[in-house]
GROMACS .gro file of C-alpha atoms in nm:
model
  480
    1MET     CA    1  -2.676  -1.319  -0.928
    2VAL     CA    2  -2.887  -1.253  -0.630
    3ALA     CA    3  -2.912  -1.365  -0.268
    4VAL     CA    4  -3.209  -1.473  -0.068
    5GLU     CA    5  -3.447  -1.220  -0.204
    6MET     CA    6  -3.727  -1.370  -0.420
    7VAL     CA    7  -4.031  -1.154  -0.447
    8ALA     CA    8  -4.295  -1.269  -0.194
    9LEU     CA    9  -4.603  -1.085  -0.061
   10ALA     CA   10  -4.731  -1.071   0.300
   11GLY     CA   11  -5.101  -1.117   0.356
   12ALA     CA   12  -5.164  -1.251   0.003
   13ALA     CA   13  -5.524  -1.334  -0.067
   14ALA     CA   14  -5.637  -1.670  -0.209
   15LEU     CA   15  -5.579  -1.706  -0.577
   16ALA     CA   16  -5.868  -1.556  -0.767
   17THR     CA   17  -5.995  -1.691  -1.095
   18PRO     CA   18  -5.977  -1.436  -1.374
   19ALA     CA   19  -6.174  -1.480  -1.693
   20PRO     CA   20  -6.049  -1.756  -1.921
   21LEU     CA   21  -5.956  -1.511  -2.194
   22LEU     CA   22  -5.572  -1.470  -2.191
   23LEU     CA   23  -5.417  -1.130  -2.234
   24SER     CA   24  -5.166  -1.272  -2.477
   25SER     CA   25  -5.453  -1.345  -2.711
   26ILE     CA   26  -5.641  -1.014  -2.664
   27ALA     CA   27  -5.409  -0.800  -2.875
   28PRO     CA   28  -5.060  -0.767  -2.997
   29ARG     CA   29  -4.813  -0.626  -2.740
   30ASP     CA   30  -4.780  -0.296  -2.930
   31SER     CA   31  -5.151  -0.215  -2.925
   32SER     CA   32  -5.405  -0.129  -2.664
   33ILE     CA   33  -5.718  -0.318  -2.560
   34GLY     CA   34  -6.058  -0.178  -2.483
   35THR     CA   35  -6.154  -0.066  -2.140
   36SER     CA   36  -6.433  -0.318  -2.119
   37ASP     CA   37  -6.189  -0.597  -2.191
   38PHE     CA   38  -5.954  -0.460  -1.923
   39ILE     CA   39  -6.235  -0.457  -1.666
   40SER     CA   40  -6.340  -0.813  -1.752
   41GLU     CA   41  -5.988  -0.935  -1.717
   42LEU     CA   42  -5.913  -0.785  -1.378
   43PRO     CA   43  -5.881  -1.033  -1.085
   44HIS     CA   44  -6.142  -0.975  -0.814
   45CYS     CA   45  -5.880  -0.858  -0.570
   46ALA     CA   46  -5.755  -0.587  -0.801
   47THR     CA   47  -6.092  -0.424  -0.889
   48PRO     CA   48  -6.127  -0.240  -0.554
   49CYS     CA   49  -5.778  -0.099  -0.598
   50VAL     CA   50  -5.859   0.047  -0.939
   51GLU     CA   51  -6.195   0.183  -0.820
   52GLN     CA   52  -6.022   0.351  -0.525
   53PHE     CA   53  -5.844   0.590  -0.757
   54CYS     CA   54  -6.030   0.583  -1.093
   55SER     CA   55  -6.351   0.494  -1.256
   56LEU     CA   56  -6.324   0.168  -1.429
   57SER     CA   57  -6.450   0.331  -1.750
   58ASN     CA   58  -6.191   0.613  -1.735
   59GLN     CA   59  -5.895   0.482  -1.933
   60THR     CA   60  -5.718   0.821  -1.906
   61CYS     CA   61  -5.719   0.794  -1.528
   62ILE     CA   62  -5.615   0.431  -1.529
   63CYS     CA   63  -5.316   0.513  -1.740
   64GLY     CA   64  -5.239   0.834  -1.549
   65PRO     CA   65  -5.014   0.915  -1.252
   66ASP     CA   66  -5.232   0.710  -1.009
   67LYS     CA   67  -5.123   0.396  -1.189
   68SER     CA   68  -4.834   0.335  -0.941
   69ALA     CA   69  -5.065   0.378  -0.647
   70VAL     CA   70  -5.298   0.117  -0.790
   71ASP     CA   71  -5.003  -0.105  -0.838
   72HIS     CA   72  -4.902  -0.087  -0.468
   73CYS     CA   73  -5.258  -0.154  -0.365
   74VAL     CA   74  -5.270  -0.468  -0.582
   75LEU     CA   75  -4.940  -0.592  -0.445
   76ALA     CA   76  -5.081  -0.569  -0.094
   77SER     CA   77  -5.417  -0.730  -0.182
   78CYS     CA   78  -5.339  -0.998  -0.436
   79THR     CA   79  -5.101  -1.282  -0.495
   80MET     CA   80  -4.798  -1.251  -0.716
   81GLN     CA   81  -4.976  -1.416  -1.005
   82GLU     CA   82  -5.267  -1.174  -0.972
   83ALA     CA   83  -5.038  -0.875  -0.935
   84ILE     CA   84  -4.843  -0.963  -1.253
   85PHE     CA   85  -5.168  -1.034  -1.431
   86THR     CA   86  -5.308  -0.691  -1.338
   87ARG     CA   87  -4.986  -0.504  -1.422
   88ASN     CA   88  -4.977  -0.678  -1.758
   89ALA     CA   89  -5.334  -0.594  -1.833
   90THR     CA   90  -5.291  -0.230  -1.728
   91GLU     CA   91  -4.978  -0.171  -1.940
   92ILE     CA   92  -5.128  -0.335  -2.248
   93THR     CA   93  -5.441  -0.129  -2.203
   94CYS     CA   94  -5.231   0.189  -2.181
   95ALA     CA   95  -5.013   0.083  -2.482
   96ALA     CA   96  -4.703   0.133  -2.262
   97PRO     CA   97  -4.368   0.113  -2.441
   98VAL     CA   98  -4.145  -0.189  -2.368
   99ARG     CA   99  -3.805  -0.086  -2.232
  100ASP     CA  100  -3.499  -0.308  -2.296
  101ARG     CA  101  -3.157  -0.304  -2.143
  102ARG     CA  102  -3.064  -0.665  -2.185
  103MET     CA  103  -2.771  -0.599  -2.419
  104LYS     CA  104  -2.615  -0.366  -2.160
  105PHE     CA  105  -2.614  -0.640  -1.906
  106ASN     CA  106  -2.473  -0.900  -2.140
  107VAL     CA  107  -2.187  -0.676  -2.246
  108MET     CA  108  -2.105  -0.599  -1.882
  109ILE     CA  109  -2.100  -0.963  -1.767
  110VAL     CA  110  -1.890  -1.081  -2.060
  111ALA     CA  111  -1.639  -0.795  -2.030
  112ILE     CA  112  -1.585  -0.834  -1.654
  113THR     CA  113  -1.558  -1.212  -1.685
  114CYS     CA  114  -1.289  -1.163  -1.954
  115VAL     CA  115  -1.098  -0.956  -1.694
  116THR     CA  116  -1.155  -1.180  -1.397
  117LEU     CA  117  -1.079  -1.520  -1.552
  118PRO     CA  118  -0.720  -1.439  -1.672
  119ILE     CA  119  -0.638  -1.284  -1.333
  120VAL     CA  120  -0.756  -1.595  -1.145
  121THR     CA  121  -0.580  -1.823  -1.392
  122ALA     CA  122  -0.251  -1.627  -1.350
  123ARG     CA  123  -0.277  -1.664  -0.978
  124LEU     CA  124  -0.322  -2.042  -0.995
  125VAL     CA  125  -0.050  -2.092  -1.253
  126TYR     CA  126   0.196  -1.882  -1.054
  127LYS     CA  127   0.116  -2.071  -0.728
  128GLN     CA  128   0.142  -2.414  -0.888
  129PHE     CA  129   0.448  -2.368  -1.109
  130PHE     CA  130   0.646  -2.060  -1.007
  131SER     CA  131   0.611  -2.003  -0.632
  132ILE     CA  132   0.848  -2.153  -0.383
  133SER     CA  133   0.606  -2.411  -0.257
  134LYS     CA  134   0.491  -2.497  -0.611
  135ARG     CA  135   0.154  -2.609  -0.489
  136LEU     CA  136  -0.193  -2.467  -0.432
  137ASN     CA  137  -0.289  -2.376  -0.070
  138THR     CA  138  -0.636  -2.401   0.083
  139GLU     CA  139  -0.738  -2.056  -0.039
  140ASP     CA  140  -0.630  -2.147  -0.390
  141TRP     CA  141  -0.843  -2.457  -0.400
  142THR     CA  142  -1.136  -2.247  -0.267
  143ILE     CA  143  -1.110  -2.006  -0.555
  144VAL     CA  144  -1.085  -2.299  -0.796
  145LEU     CA  145  -1.422  -2.419  -0.664
  146ALA     CA  146  -1.565  -2.070  -0.698
  147ILE     CA  147  -1.454  -2.042  -1.064
  148LEU     CA  148  -1.593  -2.391  -1.147
  149LEU     CA  149  -1.925  -2.271  -1.008
  150GLY     CA  150  -1.901  -1.913  -1.138
  151LEU     CA  151  -1.851  -1.995  -1.508
  152PRO     CA  152  -2.182  -2.190  -1.543
  153SER     CA  153  -2.357  -1.907  -1.362
  154VAL     CA  154  -2.244  -1.665  -1.624
  155ALA     CA  155  -2.399  -1.880  -1.890
  156LEU     CA  156  -2.714  -1.924  -1.684
  157THR     CA  157  -2.742  -1.545  -1.642
  158ILE     CA  158  -2.710  -1.478  -2.012
  159PHE     CA  159  -2.914  -1.766  -2.153
  160GLY     CA  160  -3.155  -1.808  -1.862
  161LEU     CA  161  -3.220  -1.459  -1.726
  162THR     CA  162  -3.159  -1.201  -1.991
  163ALA     CA  163  -3.276  -1.431  -2.270
  164HIS     CA  164  -3.610  -1.464  -2.091
  165GLY     CA  165  -3.663  -1.104  -1.995
  166LEU     CA  166  -3.421  -0.963  -1.737
  167GLY     CA  167  -3.385  -0.598  -1.830
  168THR     CA  168  -3.722  -0.557  -2.011
  169ASP     CA  169  -4.073  -0.504  -1.907
  170LEU     CA  170  -4.293  -0.804  -1.841
  171TRP     CA  171  -4.576  -0.687  -2.066
  172GLY     CA  172  -4.343  -0.747  -2.363
  173LEU     CA  173  -4.296  -1.112  -2.260
  174SER     CA  174  -4.501  -1.430  -2.292
  175SER     CA  175  -4.611  -1.631  -1.991
  176ALA     CA  176  -4.362  -1.898  -2.086
  177ASP     CA  177  -4.075  -1.652  -2.079
  178LEU     CA  178  -4.177  -1.530  -1.736
  179VAL     CA  179  -4.183  -1.891  -1.599
  180ALA     CA  180  -3.841  -1.960  -1.755
  181PHE     CA  181  -3.712  -1.632  -1.604
  182GLY     CA  182  -3.839  -1.732  -1.261
  183ARG     CA  183  -3.679  -2.077  -1.283
  184SER     CA  184  -3.340  -1.930  -1.378
  185PHE     CA  185  -3.368  -1.661  -1.115
  186TYR     CA  186  -3.433  -1.920  -0.851
  187ALA     CA  187  -3.125  -2.121  -0.951
  188ILE     CA  188  -2.897  -1.820  -0.979
  189GLN     CA  189  -2.988  -1.715  -0.624
  190VAL     CA  190  -2.861  -2.051  -0.482
  191ILE     CA  191  -2.538  -2.012  -0.685
  192TYR     CA  192  -2.490  -1.658  -0.556
  193ILE     CA  193  -2.498  -1.767  -0.198
  194LEU     CA  194  -2.242  -2.037  -0.262
  195LEU     CA  195  -2.013  -1.808  -0.463
  196MET     CA  196  -2.018  -1.537  -0.194
  197LEU     CA  197  -1.937  -1.794   0.064
  198LEU     CA  198  -1.640  -1.919  -0.134
  199VAL     CA  199  -1.510  -1.567  -0.197
  200LYS     CA  200  -1.522  -1.484   0.169
  201LEU     CA  201  -1.363  -1.815   0.265
  202THR     CA  202  -1.080  -1.754   0.018
  203LEU     CA  203  -0.996  -1.427   0.191
  204THR     CA  204  -1.025  -1.575   0.536
  205PHE     CA  205  -0.797  -1.868   0.453
  206PHE     CA  206  -0.544  -1.626   0.303
  207TYR     CA  207  -0.536  -1.435   0.632
  208LEU     CA  208  -0.487  -1.763   0.817
  209ASN     CA  209  -0.172  -1.823   0.613
  210ILE     CA  210  -0.041  -1.475   0.695
  211PHE     CA  211  -0.117  -1.421   1.062
  212SER     CA  212   0.011  -1.673   1.319
  213GLY     CA  213  -0.096  -1.495   1.637
  214HIS     CA  214  -0.315  -1.714   1.856
  215ARG     CA  215  -0.592  -1.464   1.911
  216VAL     CA  216  -0.622  -1.353   1.552
  217ARG     CA  217  -0.633  -1.714   1.433
  218ILE     CA  218  -0.917  -1.787   1.674
  219LEU     CA  219  -1.099  -1.489   1.527
  220LEU     CA  220  -1.039  -1.608   1.175
  221TRP     CA  221  -1.161  -1.962   1.244
  222GLY     CA  222  -1.465  -1.808   1.413
  223THR     CA  223  -1.519  -1.600   1.101
  224ILE     CA  224  -1.508  -1.906   0.884
  225ALA     CA  225  -1.770  -2.080   1.102
  226PHE     CA  226  -1.991  -1.768   1.085
  227HIS     CA  227  -1.968  -1.750   0.708
  228ILE     CA  228  -2.071  -2.110   0.675
  229MET     CA  229  -2.360  -2.089   0.918
  230ALA     CA  230  -2.492  -1.766   0.764
  231ALA     CA  231  -2.480  -1.909   0.417
  232ALA     CA  232  -2.661  -2.232   0.532
  233ALA     CA  233  -2.931  -2.029   0.705
  234PHE     CA  234  -3.002  -1.797   0.413
  235GLY     CA  235  -2.974  -2.086   0.168
  236ILE     CA  236  -3.237  -2.295   0.351
  237ALA     CA  237  -3.461  -1.990   0.375
  238LEU     CA  238  -3.428  -1.938   0.000
  239ILE     CA  239  -3.488  -2.293  -0.104
  240PHE     CA  240  -3.810  -2.332   0.101
  241GLN     CA  241  -3.945  -1.980   0.100
  242CYS     CA  242  -4.223  -2.084  -0.140
  243LEU     CA  243  -4.433  -2.404  -0.108
  244PRO     CA  244  -4.450  -2.600  -0.330
  245ILE     CA  245  -4.094  -2.520  -0.439
  246SER     CA  246  -4.219  -2.500  -0.804
  247TYR     CA  247  -4.422  -2.196  -0.703
  248GLN     CA  248  -4.089  -2.005  -0.693
  249TRP     CA  249  -4.116  -1.974  -1.072
  250ASN     CA  250  -4.482  -2.055  -1.141
  251LYS     CA  251  -4.587  -1.747  -0.951
  252TYR     CA  252  -4.463  -1.546  -1.250
  253ASN     CA  253  -4.717  -1.720  -1.471
  254TYR     CA  254  -5.010  -1.481  -1.513
  255ILE     CA  255  -5.222  -1.754  -1.680
  256ASN     CA  256  -5.491  -1.882  -1.453
  257ASP     CA  257  -5.421  -2.245  -1.360
  258PRO     CA  258  -5.533  -2.395  -1.031
  259SER     CA  259  -5.243  -2.642  -1.040
  260LEU     CA  260  -5.001  -2.349  -1.011
  261GLU     CA  261  -5.129  -2.230  -0.675
  262GLY     CA  262  -4.895  -2.194  -0.382
  263HIS     CA  263  -4.774  -1.947  -0.122
  264CYS     CA  264  -4.454  -1.776  -0.014
  265ILE     CA  265  -4.340  -1.635   0.319
  266ASN     CA  266  -4.262  -1.269   0.345
  267VAL     CA  267  -3.892  -1.255   0.281
  268ASN     CA  268  -3.846  -0.879   0.257
  269ALA     CA  269  -3.693  -0.864   0.605
  270GLY     CA  270  -3.472  -1.161   0.514
  271ALA     CA  271  -3.352  -0.987   0.200
  272TRP     CA  272  -3.240  -0.683   0.400
  273ALA     CA  273  -3.082  -0.903   0.671
  274ASN     CA  274  -2.882  -1.103   0.410
  275SER     CA  275  -2.753  -0.787   0.242
  276ALA     CA  276  -2.667  -0.624   0.580
  277VAL     CA  277  -2.480  -0.935   0.697
  278SER     CA  278  -2.284  -0.940   0.370
  279VAL     CA  279  -2.180  -0.575   0.411
  280ALA     CA  280  -2.090  -0.630   0.780
  281SER     CA  281  -1.876  -0.935   0.699
  282ASP     CA  282  -1.690  -0.737   0.430
  283ILE     CA  283  -1.606  -0.470   0.683
  284TRP     CA  284  -1.500  -0.732   0.932
  285LEU     CA  285  -1.267  -0.897   0.682
  286LEU     CA  286  -1.118  -0.561   0.617
  287ALA     CA  287  -1.071  -0.477   0.987
  288ILE     CA  288  -0.883  -0.792   1.086
  289PRO     CA  289  -0.571  -0.747   0.868
  290LEU     CA  290  -0.567  -0.371   0.925
  291SER     CA  291  -0.573  -0.422   1.304
  292GLN     CA  292  -0.269  -0.648   1.275
  293LEU     CA  293  -0.087  -0.408   1.046
  294TYR     CA  294  -0.135  -0.128   1.298
  295LYS     CA  295   0.052  -0.326   1.562
  296LEU     CA  296   0.357  -0.376   1.348
  297GLN     CA  297   0.667  -0.164   1.397
  298LEU     CA  298   0.710  -0.105   1.027
  299HIS     CA  299   0.830   0.206   0.847
  300TRP     CA  300   0.522   0.408   0.758
  301LYS     CA  301   0.598   0.373   0.385
  302LYS     CA  302   0.581  -0.011   0.418
  303LYS     CA  303   0.263   0.015   0.626
  304LEU     CA  304   0.113   0.235   0.358
  305GLY     CA  305   0.205  -0.012   0.084
  306ALA     CA  306   0.048  -0.303   0.280
  307ALA     CA  307  -0.258  -0.089   0.365
  308ILE     CA  308  -0.317   0.005  -0.002
  309MET     CA  309  -0.322  -0.361  -0.098
  310LEU     CA  310  -0.559  -0.455   0.184
  311PHE     CA  311  -0.781  -0.156   0.119
  312THR     CA  312  -0.871  -0.295  -0.217
  313GLY     CA  313  -1.128  -0.485  -0.014
  314VAL     CA  314  -1.303  -0.151   0.032
  315ILE     CA  315  -1.411  -0.179  -0.332
  316VAL     CA  316  -1.610  -0.492  -0.254
  317THR     CA  317  -1.769  -0.321   0.043
  318VAL     CA  318  -1.875  -0.023  -0.170
  319VAL     CA  319  -2.031  -0.250  -0.426
  320SER     CA  320  -2.207  -0.438  -0.144
  321PHE     CA  321  -2.356  -0.105  -0.026
  322LEU     CA  322  -2.470  -0.027  -0.380
  323ARG     CA  323  -2.636  -0.370  -0.404
  324LEU     CA  324  -2.799  -0.308  -0.064
  325ALA     CA  325  -2.969   0.000  -0.210
  326SER     CA  326  -3.119  -0.211  -0.490
  327VAL     CA  327  -3.298  -0.433  -0.236
  328LYS     CA  328  -3.552  -0.161  -0.139
  329ASP     CA  329  -3.803  -0.235  -0.417
  330TYR     CA  330  -3.720  -0.604  -0.436
  331ALA     CA  331  -4.021  -0.750  -0.268
  332THR     CA  332  -4.269  -0.489  -0.383
  333THR     CA  333  -4.275  -0.517  -0.756
  334SER     CA  334  -4.517  -0.644  -1.013
  335ASN     CA  335  -4.260  -0.593  -1.289
  336PRO     CA  336  -3.983  -0.829  -1.174
  337THR     CA  337  -3.804  -0.867  -1.504
  338TRP     CA  338  -3.734  -0.489  -1.509
  339ASP     CA  339  -3.705  -0.404  -1.136
  340GLN     CA  340  -3.480  -0.694  -1.048
  341TRP     CA  341  -3.226  -0.595  -1.307
  342ASP     CA  342  -3.042  -0.363  -1.060
  343ILE     CA  343  -2.991  -0.627  -0.796
  344VAL     CA  344  -2.865  -0.885  -1.050
  345TRP     CA  345  -2.636  -0.620  -1.200
  346TRP     CA  346  -2.468  -0.524  -0.866
  347SER     CA  347  -2.456  -0.879  -0.738
  348THR     CA  348  -2.263  -0.981  -1.052
  349ILE     CA  349  -2.019  -0.694  -1.013
  350GLU     CA  350  -1.984  -0.777  -0.640
  351LEU     CA  351  -1.879  -1.134  -0.713
  352GLU     CA  352  -1.636  -1.049  -0.988
  353VAL     CA  353  -1.466  -0.774  -0.794
  354GLY     CA  354  -1.436  -1.017  -0.502
  355PHE     CA  355  -1.259  -1.265  -0.726
  356ILE     CA  356  -1.013  -1.002  -0.843
  357CYS     CA  357  -0.941  -0.869  -0.490
  358THR     CA  358  -0.854  -1.218  -0.364
  359CYS     CA  359  -0.584  -1.242  -0.636
  360LEU     CA  360  -0.418  -0.902  -0.591
  361PRO     CA  361  -0.143  -1.022  -0.349
  362THR     CA  362  -0.031  -1.295  -0.591
  363MET     CA  363  -0.058  -1.049  -0.884
  364ARG     CA  364   0.198  -0.833  -0.707
  365LEU     CA  365   0.439  -1.124  -0.689
  366ILE     CA  366   0.396  -1.183  -1.062
  367LEU     CA  367   0.469  -0.815  -1.129
  368VAL     CA  368   0.783  -0.841  -0.908
  369ARG     CA  369   0.903  -1.136  -1.106
  370MET     CA  370   0.837  -0.960  -1.438
  371ALA     CA  371   0.978  -0.622  -1.339
  372PRO     CA  372   1.167  -0.640  -1.004
  373LYS     CA  373   1.307  -0.289  -1.032
  374ALA     CA  374   0.961  -0.133  -1.082
  375PHE     CA  375   0.759  -0.342  -0.839
  376GLY     CA  376   1.009  -0.513  -0.605
  377SER     CA  377   1.137  -0.385  -0.277
  378SER     CA  378   1.480  -0.239  -0.257
  379GLN     CA  379   1.734  -0.511  -0.181
  380SER     CA  380   1.931  -0.263   0.037
  381THR     CA  381   1.655  -0.239   0.285
  382ASN     CA  382   1.644  -0.478   0.579
  383SER     CA  383   1.280  -0.571   0.550
  384SER     CA  384   1.053  -0.615   0.259
  385TYR     CA  385   0.691  -0.622   0.179
  386GLY     CA  386   0.585  -0.870  -0.082
  387ALA     CA  387   0.870  -1.128  -0.058
  388ASN     CA  388   0.750  -1.479  -0.100
  389MET     CA  389   0.682  -1.592   0.253
  390HIS     CA  390   0.372  -1.590   0.462
  391ARG     CA  391   0.489  -1.466   0.799
  392LEU     CA  392   0.415  -1.204   1.055
  393GLU     CA  393   0.679  -1.071   1.288
  394SER     CA  394   0.565  -0.877   1.588
  395ASN     CA  395   0.712  -0.765   1.918
  396SER     CA  396   1.053  -0.862   1.789
  397THR     CA  397   0.948  -1.223   1.763
  398MET     CA  398   0.896  -1.400   1.428
  399HIS     CA  399   0.607  -1.645   1.395
  400THR     CA  400   0.639  -1.865   1.088
  401HIS     CA  401   0.336  -2.055   0.964
  402ARG     CA  402   0.378  -2.411   0.854
  403GLU     CA  403   0.274  -2.331   0.499
  404ALA     CA  404   0.457  -1.996   0.493
  405TYR     CA  405   0.563  -1.947   0.140
  406ASP     CA  406   0.383  -1.702  -0.081
  407ASP     CA  407   0.197  -1.371  -0.110
  408VAL     CA  408   0.312  -1.135   0.165
  409THR     CA  409   0.571  -1.068   0.430
  410LEU     CA  410   0.535  -0.816   0.708
  411HIS     CA  411   0.841  -0.736   0.923
  412ASP     CA  412   0.879  -0.531   1.231
  413VAL     CA  413   1.199  -0.673   1.381
  414PRO     CA  414   1.455  -0.413   1.494
  415LEU     CA  415   1.738  -0.406   1.250
  416PRO     CA  416   2.059  -0.570   1.382
  417LYS     CA  417   2.387  -0.391   1.361
  418ARG     CA  418   2.608  -0.508   1.078
  419SER     CA  419   2.835  -0.777   1.216
  420SER     CA  420   3.207  -0.736   1.181
  421ALA     CA  421   3.271  -1.107   1.225
  422PRO     CA  422   3.427  -1.284   0.921
  423ALA     CA  423   3.190  -1.435   0.673
  424SER     CA  424   3.338  -1.781   0.726
  425SER     CA  425   3.217  -1.806   1.090
  426SER     CA  426   3.015  -2.112   1.165
  427VAL     CA  427   2.634  -2.078   1.167
  428GLU     CA  428   2.409  -2.280   1.399
  429ARG     CA  429   2.071  -2.334   1.245
  430VAL     CA  430   1.743  -2.343   1.415
  431PRO     CA  431   1.509  -2.642   1.367
  432LYS     CA  432   1.462  -2.775   1.019
  433ALA     CA  433   1.124  -2.610   0.930
  434ALA     CA  434   1.253  -2.263   1.000
  435SER     CA  435   1.575  -2.313   0.810
  436GLN     CA  436   1.391  -2.451   0.511
  437ILE     CA  437   1.175  -2.138   0.499
  438ALA     CA  438   1.478  -1.918   0.524
  439VAL     CA  439   1.645  -2.097   0.233
  440SER     CA  440   1.322  -2.080   0.037
  441SER     CA  441   1.309  -1.707   0.093
  442LEU     CA  442   1.670  -1.676  -0.014
  443ARG     CA  443   1.601  -1.860  -0.340
  444GLU     CA  444   1.305  -1.644  -0.412
  445GLU     CA  445   1.484  -1.324  -0.353
  446LEU     CA  446   1.773  -1.436  -0.577
  447SER     CA  447   1.524  -1.526  -0.846
  448THR     CA  448   1.385  -1.174  -0.846
  449THR     CA  449   1.721  -0.997  -0.818
  450GLY     CA  450   1.916  -1.199  -1.067
  451SER     CA  451   2.282  -1.298  -1.021
  452SER     CA  452   2.416  -0.940  -0.995
  453ILE     CA  453   2.557  -1.006  -0.650
  454GLY     CA  454   2.908  -1.147  -0.681
  455THR     CA  455   3.091  -1.263  -0.989
  456LYS     CA  456   2.983  -1.622  -0.981
  457PRO     CA  457   2.651  -1.796  -0.893
  458GLY     CA  458   2.821  -1.944  -0.585
  459ASP     CA  459   2.957  -1.606  -0.482
  460ALA     CA  460   2.610  -1.457  -0.520
  461TRP     CA  461   2.454  -1.724  -0.309
  462GLN     CA  462   2.716  -1.692  -0.032
  463THR     CA  463   2.709  -1.313  -0.024
  464HIS     CA  464   2.331  -1.295  -0.026
  465ALA     CA  465   2.306  -1.569   0.232
  466SER     CA  466   2.529  -1.369   0.463
  467SER     CA  467   2.304  -1.064   0.407
  468LEU     CA  468   1.989  -1.260   0.482
  469MET     CA  469   2.136  -1.408   0.798
  470ALA     CA  470   2.213  -1.060   0.918
  471LYS     CA  471   1.862  -0.949   0.836
  472HIS     CA  472   1.686  -1.229   1.027
  473PRO     CA  473   1.885  -1.317   1.341
  474THR     CA  474   1.574  -1.492   1.482
  475THR     CA  475   1.578  -1.733   1.192
  476TRP     CA  476   1.956  -1.807   1.194
  477ARG     CA  477   2.162  -1.836   1.505
  478GLY     CA  478   2.532  -1.758   1.487
  479SER     CA  479   2.747  -1.493   1.347
  480VAL     CA  480   2.774  -1.394   0.989
   0.00000   0.00000   0.00000
């Protein structure tokens, strides 16, 4: 899956008319053609490039080390159709072998999808049926949309891109295959932009559920607006970068046909800009929660645990950097089915890793439910990371979000001294919303610790309630 990075050439000349003889009918793909046939087939814009380095009658030179230099000259002087036509003719003349790594790509995308889909499904099932709120939040619905869009894109990548040449050399393909490849490539780019937008929105909505500070929420809403505007800008540039739009895929057709003429803007700078913005936004989404974590008065072990979970976002950033490196040859290739394999490869991994990272907080809750002793926080401590409430406590003041239920809890409230008042003392509760969240937290903690506290369920509830009231004096007023 790739972003706004279709191959387009600056200063392209008008479409020349090659001879009517088609290369596909000259010779089989595994044999060479004569030098005279090669010369007769060259577009007019490509002939000076060949003559600059080799004699047109010297096939050894044409197939030698200067072949790449000729290719760069053709890319600067001819249209995409002419460049592909020339590259095809050259490689057939030189009897170049056809490389193929399509199976490698198909195995990767199927394997990583088989890992991602169960993780996302587990997240949604837990949120809907086993969490305290028993409902999906905004970030959950966002990831649902991403999955509904992502699954068809997997099928399109396999049956549209690799089936029509992604991962092999174009001189082993028919003109029809190249056009089908271009059409699928165009569609998958649009899907990529939408999927990356949804992944980033999922993370941002998740942070909105955790952090209640006024300033950080303004930053997060601004981040959401930026993501939407950037996706819209790059999406529009992608859709209309070639006119007519059909030229997006017809430019891969090396058969001369005046009805296939068109032109594209130079999008090389746009390709770099899109990748750079993606990397910068990944770093920004990592910096926001870490900056809030730094301000908390937590024990260093709890800060470390929270940081480790948040730092999983670094994996996405690293993949984004790797994808950025694959952009360098993106707009300067006459062998797109082979050279664009890298960017599709890293873009696919980037998206799948993004899906997984958005689900990690919920996966921890699932593990706590399954093995509380191994993954849960000690019940003897007075603050926990990973309990089922979204709330951030800072400067000894607790801010509770209205949908504060699942995924993460960060505490920095100074621990109150154990009260010596009798457990039967009256308790004055704060307003209804806060008390409901406290009760929800109590139920969730009991569900992960079992009924080992007290001899009866009622005793366990009362004893653990007293403990929770002592832990959170800002949530419950009164003595315990």
